[in-house]
């Protein structure tokens, strides 16, 4: 069951390469949050009240509900154009995604051979997610897309901490959630500030292509 | 024996089913389910009009395409019985026989000297460039989990109801990628609209624009047979192994694939042409993900 | 030595008397005899060895055949006489000055290729290698009006390659103490790499392949055919000799694999965007060399990972592809000669509709296209099938590096195969089908029967080896056994090929049946193509070659350097607008051109010395003597 969820996580990354709409990436963030919730539930062997509440707060509430709502609100408020404006076409994005999968699974396979505590499947997908998040940041024009890429990267780091064996260490999760909260706050404030200073938050678009 | 009957008689049923489903979704009554058969028989009786620019290629292409596709169909198992031919590595032969059929039709399209047909040929063959690696990778992932076997053996030793959660996972990926390939190869929405007759938006339809009569009948039959081949591959993976009515499952599976395709065609619009070329890479990515995950899993904890 | 060799040598005499017909007949006879000898070596155990005494420093030279040389010898002895025959008819249609010397160099080229296979002594091997390069260069420039620049590019690249070979063989002599190649058990690393690079120059692996697409279009058709189908195989022969002697570790195999994949990819992409027939065929040769390299690396990987079936199938596929490539590439180059004869141009965008004017050539080109795109009736399908089966059998083994490399190779081969189909569908479709696009194409007529004769023979060979895969397999079997590969894979492949023959037979039978029904029962009415409501359709409305590959070329832009020259439309009433694009070779542009520019600049610094005045030269000489005097007296 766990593996199906992890692979579904991988499929969302493929979806992120294919789509052209900002709202789809927000939906991807929601789905990723839900999947992470499911995975952590299945992985935690012993669970008390506090642990369960913490996990639920972080993944379900934070990643799947609050942050996407926040971003959605920012987009509507700033009237950001609804398309993802990428520097590379979808084809190269997909091709690169396939190569990233191959590479991160190769890495997972080769390091999994030496250490026993590594879960190569989760490691591979987590690593691919981190690189995909970085790629989204590099290859897109809009600021809001950079923010979403950063969030995907954080999801990947979260999954990575699950991949390296054992139960969920709470300190890491605390650090990650703090990180996410701060980054979202700063990003949103930054965008709102830009909006109020200049008229639009995007770079000027040419009417004619050369 | 029953394999041959099904291969010969079943293909034309599926396009009729899809049209009927589309009609019902829109609120019409729709044509009879056997309409494609009537159409085919009518076409066989007619004479042909051949373009003055055409050479011998136009005259021999539909026959060669049909015979290549027919022989490819002989490798696909129906239900739980064995396929008529099988040997280790026949997946490559099936892939290349289908490529032969497509190649000769592309030649025939260029033969008529019309710009529309050239356009259709160019687009159609560009799609092939990405589907061939996807097919091989899917077969490679099946071989990885089930051992090196013929197409027949692979599909029989594989089924979604089998043991372990990984069977379901790989089965799901394979079915998804194969279904996308079915949509592209049979020229269905969202990759190509079989009902459009606007020249700028046709792909498969426009390649056969100049055909009529006997050859056109053969071409319709070939297209339906190709769709049946891909649907059989999908259905064979879904059929559970321990069942006493395999043929029922098989026919039910083909009918469900037809219904799903019809519903999908009614609900979606065709994607923009540039986007199509980009999206055709998706089966490859899914196959890469499946095979990479399989390899990582077999090594890890 | 052998009768065949002597007959071939005697063939130089009719060459000097400009009797090309007699020349080809002598070549046919001689090749027959020499092929018989090669087959004898291949199938029985008679390995003839001669020891010739040469004056020092050559010493005793071992001259003989082993199974590998015999294999390549049979390939040469099938292809060369057909080439000479085609050359006879082609030169009759295209008479030019220098027929005597051209035939002489052609004969010398063939002789050196055969002689190369017998030489086990590195110095003699090098000498014959040089003779081969120089005689091929002299054959290429037969058509004086064509550009000399491409031919010079070719010979200089060959000399650089020969330089690597000299370095490699020299180091080998220094480290092992002998010139003899037949007694080597393993080679030290550095000479082996140098030799591989030297052979890669000839075989046309990237990044050493810039000469191929430049040399082949300017050469006459029969020379291009001989060069591409057979001379390149000489480079491959060298690589195979090295492979049969040494064993490789995983890293070296991976590098070889990477180079082969890049070569194949590079070749096929450029073949896709070329509209000149010969250029596209030259790039396709590069692609096929890449595929042979992939087959060899599959075999090596199988040996390294301990998967015997993969090893056998990989090597079988590579060797089969070597043989088959010589057949279909020669056919296609000869057909390009036909096209040039009939319509005086090689640009696909100026042609069209030639199938109605030249039905025989069109049918041969169709079979050639099937062969080169690895479609089932053509014979490249058989060799690629072996390589695919080898890769798929590796998927069932449990060696991680082998599986990862196999996955990448499977995807790469399928993709490259599809791109090759696109490239040749475009070429065949635009040249032969549709309506003629220019005056020259409308005036095309079928070539004389003689020109079509070698092509019909080659087509028969392609169909035979394509449908009955076991014919090719039997030819390759002694070599597999000689390389000590596991023969159970061979037996499996033999059974598989029998079944494939049956299936292909059914395909042809059903096709024949349907075609017969159509011919007998259906009446054809001829009328112009449906123009969709447009009343004046013209041939210019058809697709052009770049337009055909346009959907994919968008994705391939990062890999191809296209230089665009344009004069843009300016203002409201534009005066002139111009647009031209041509593709460039990045290896040539980034490596060779800067070096040659730097060399020119460096030597340009000394151009002041070249002022034509004798007193200045005497002054330079005196100055030099003074410097030398001071140095010898002062510092010594």
PDB file of N, CA and C in Angstrom, chain C residues 210-239:
ATOM      1  N   UNK C 210      33.490  13.912 -39.366  1.00  0.00           N
ATOM      2  CA  UNK C 210      33.132  15.046 -40.227  1.00  0.00           C
ATOM      3  C   UNK C 210      33.472  14.808 -41.675  1.00  0.00           C
ATOM      4  N   UNK C 211      34.392  13.890 -41.962  1.00  0.00           N
ATOM      5  CA  UNK C 211      34.775  13.716 -43.359  1.00  0.00           C
ATOM      6  C   UNK C 211      33.713  13.001 -44.172  1.00  0.00           C
ATOM      7  N   UNK C 212      32.931  12.132 -43.501  1.00  0.00           N
ATOM      8  CA  UNK C 212      31.981  11.308 -44.245  1.00  0.00           C
ATOM      9  C   UNK C 212      30.948  12.121 -45.029  1.00  0.00           C
ATOM     10  N   UNK C 213      30.206  13.032 -44.363  1.00  0.00           N
ATOM     11  CA  UNK C 213      29.189  13.746 -45.134  1.00  0.00           C
ATOM     12  C   UNK C 213      29.763  14.745 -46.109  1.00  0.00           C
ATOM     13  N   UNK C 214      31.087  15.021 -46.021  1.00  0.00           N
ATOM     14  CA  UNK C 214      31.652  15.931 -47.011  1.00  0.00           C
ATOM     15  C   UNK C 214      32.205  15.172 -48.196  1.00  0.00           C
ATOM     16  N   UNK C 215      32.798  14.008 -47.946  1.00  0.00           N
ATOM     17  CA  UNK C 215      33.466  13.296 -49.038  1.00  0.00           C
ATOM     18  C   UNK C 215      32.481  12.563 -49.928  1.00  0.00           C
ATOM     19  N   UNK C 216      31.422  11.989 -49.347  1.00  0.00           N
ATOM     20  CA  UNK C 216      30.549  11.153 -50.166  1.00  0.00           C
ATOM     21  C   UNK C 216      29.737  11.906 -51.206  1.00  0.00           C
ATOM     22  N   UNK C 217      29.209  13.088 -50.915  1.00  0.00           N
ATOM     23  CA  UNK C 217      28.423  13.747 -51.964  1.00  0.00           C
ATOM     24  C   UNK C 217      29.246  14.149 -53.184  1.00  0.00           C
ATOM     25  N   UNK C 218      30.550  14.433 -53.015  1.00  0.00           N
ATOM     26  CA  UNK C 218      31.301  14.875 -54.185  1.00  0.00           C
ATOM     27  C   UNK C 218      31.882  13.710 -54.963  1.00  0.00           C
ATOM     28  N   UNK C 219      31.848  12.522 -54.427  1.00  0.00           N
ATOM     29  CA  UNK C 219      32.436  11.394 -55.134  1.00  0.00           C
ATOM     30  C   UNK C 219      31.425  10.827 -56.117  1.00  0.00           C
ATOM     31  N   UNK C 220      31.897  10.192 -57.195  1.00  0.00           N
ATOM     32  CA  UNK C 220      30.951   9.527 -58.092  1.00  0.00           C
ATOM     33  C   UNK C 220      30.277   8.367 -57.387  1.00  0.00           C
ATOM     34  N   UNK C 221      29.104   7.991 -57.864  1.00  0.00           N
ATOM     35  CA  UNK C 221      28.231   7.096 -57.110  1.00  0.00           C
ATOM     36  C   UNK C 221      28.878   5.770 -56.768  1.00  0.00           C
ATOM     37  N   UNK C 222      29.607   5.173 -57.716  1.00  0.00           N
ATOM     38  CA  UNK C 222      30.151   3.856 -57.414  1.00  0.00           C
ATOM     39  C   UNK C 222      31.248   3.958 -56.363  1.00  0.00           C
ATOM     40  N   UNK C 223      32.008   5.070 -56.395  1.00  0.00           N
ATOM     41  CA  UNK C 223      33.057   5.235 -55.379  1.00  0.00           C
ATOM     42  C   UNK C 223      32.424   5.439 -54.010  1.00  0.00           C
ATOM     43  N   UNK C 224      31.346   6.250 -53.954  1.00  0.00           N
ATOM     44  CA  UNK C 224      30.670   6.434 -52.658  1.00  0.00           C
ATOM     45  C   UNK C 224      30.179   5.108 -52.138  1.00  0.00           C
ATOM     46  N   UNK C 225      29.601   4.308 -53.040  1.00  0.00           N
ATOM     47  CA  UNK C 225      29.075   3.025 -52.607  1.00  0.00           C
ATOM     48  C   UNK C 225      30.174   2.137 -52.054  1.00  0.00           C
ATOM     49  N   UNK C 226      31.285   2.066 -52.796  1.00  0.00           N
ATOM     50  CA  UNK C 226      32.374   1.196 -52.342  1.00  0.00           C
ATOM     51  C   UNK C 226      32.933   1.698 -51.030  1.00  0.00           C
ATOM     52  N   UNK C 227      33.112   3.021 -50.940  1.00  0.00           N
ATOM     53  CA  UNK C 227      33.694   3.570 -49.713  1.00  0.00           C
ATOM     54  C   UNK C 227      32.792   3.325 -48.533  1.00  0.00           C
ATOM     55  N   UNK C 228      31.497   3.657 -48.701  1.00  0.00           N
ATOM     56  CA  UNK C 228      30.615   3.595 -47.550  1.00  0.00           C
ATOM     57  C   UNK C 228      30.285   2.160 -47.175  1.00  0.00           C
ATOM     58  N   UNK C 229      30.148   1.303 -48.184  1.00  0.00           N
ATOM     59  CA  UNK C 229      29.746  -0.051 -47.849  1.00  0.00           C
ATOM     60  C   UNK C 229      30.929  -0.886 -47.419  1.00  0.00           C
ATOM     61  N   UNK C 230      32.125  -0.584 -47.936  1.00  0.00           N
ATOM     62  CA  UNK C 230      33.221  -1.490 -47.656  1.00  0.00           C
ATOM     63  C   UNK C 230      34.433  -0.869 -47.009  1.00  0.00           C
ATOM     64  N   UNK C 231      34.781   0.348 -47.410  1.00  0.00           N
ATOM     65  CA  UNK C 231      36.032   0.853 -46.858  1.00  0.00           C
ATOM     66  C   UNK C 231      35.890   1.167 -45.384  1.00  0.00           C
ATOM     67  N   UNK C 232      34.702   1.636 -45.016  1.00  0.00           N
ATOM     68  CA  UNK C 232      34.465   1.915 -43.606  1.00  0.00           C
ATOM     69  C   UNK C 232      34.605   0.631 -42.791  1.00  0.00           C
ATOM     70  N   UNK C 233      34.263  -0.493 -43.430  1.00  0.00           N
ATOM     71  CA  UNK C 233      34.350  -1.756 -42.706  1.00  0.00           C
ATOM     72  C   UNK C 233      35.790  -2.114 -42.392  1.00  0.00           C
ATOM     73  N   UNK C 234      36.734  -1.529 -43.145  1.00  0.00           N
ATOM     74  CA  UNK C 234      38.131  -1.799 -42.819  1.00  0.00           C
ATOM     75  C   UNK C 234      38.445  -1.259 -41.435  1.00  0.00           C
ATOM     76  N   UNK C 235      37.897  -0.060 -41.131  1.00  0.00           N
ATOM     77  CA  UNK C 235      38.073   0.466 -39.787  1.00  0.00           C
ATOM     78  C   UNK C 235      37.438  -0.445 -38.751  1.00  0.00           C
ATOM     79  N   UNK C 236      36.266  -0.953 -39.119  1.00  0.00           N
ATOM     80  CA  UNK C 236      35.572  -1.844 -38.195  1.00  0.00           C
ATOM     81  C   UNK C 236      36.365  -3.132 -38.003  1.00  0.00           C
ATOM     82  N   UNK C 237      37.014  -3.588 -39.063  1.00  0.00           N
ATOM     83  CA  UNK C 237      37.846  -4.791 -38.971  1.00  0.00           C
ATOM     84  C   UNK C 237      38.934  -4.590 -37.937  1.00  0.00           C
ATOM     85  N   UNK C 238      39.580  -3.398 -37.999  1.00  0.00           N
ATOM     86  CA  UNK C 238      40.618  -3.133 -37.016  1.00  0.00           C
ATOM     87  C   UNK C 238      40.075  -3.170 -35.592  1.00  0.00           C
ATOM     88  N   UNK C 239      38.904  -2.533 -35.405  1.00  0.00           N
ATOM     89  CA  UNK C 239      38.317  -2.520 -34.051  1.00  0.00           C
ATOM     90  C   UNK C 239      38.009  -3.943 -33.600  1.00  0.00           C
TER      91      UNK C 239
END
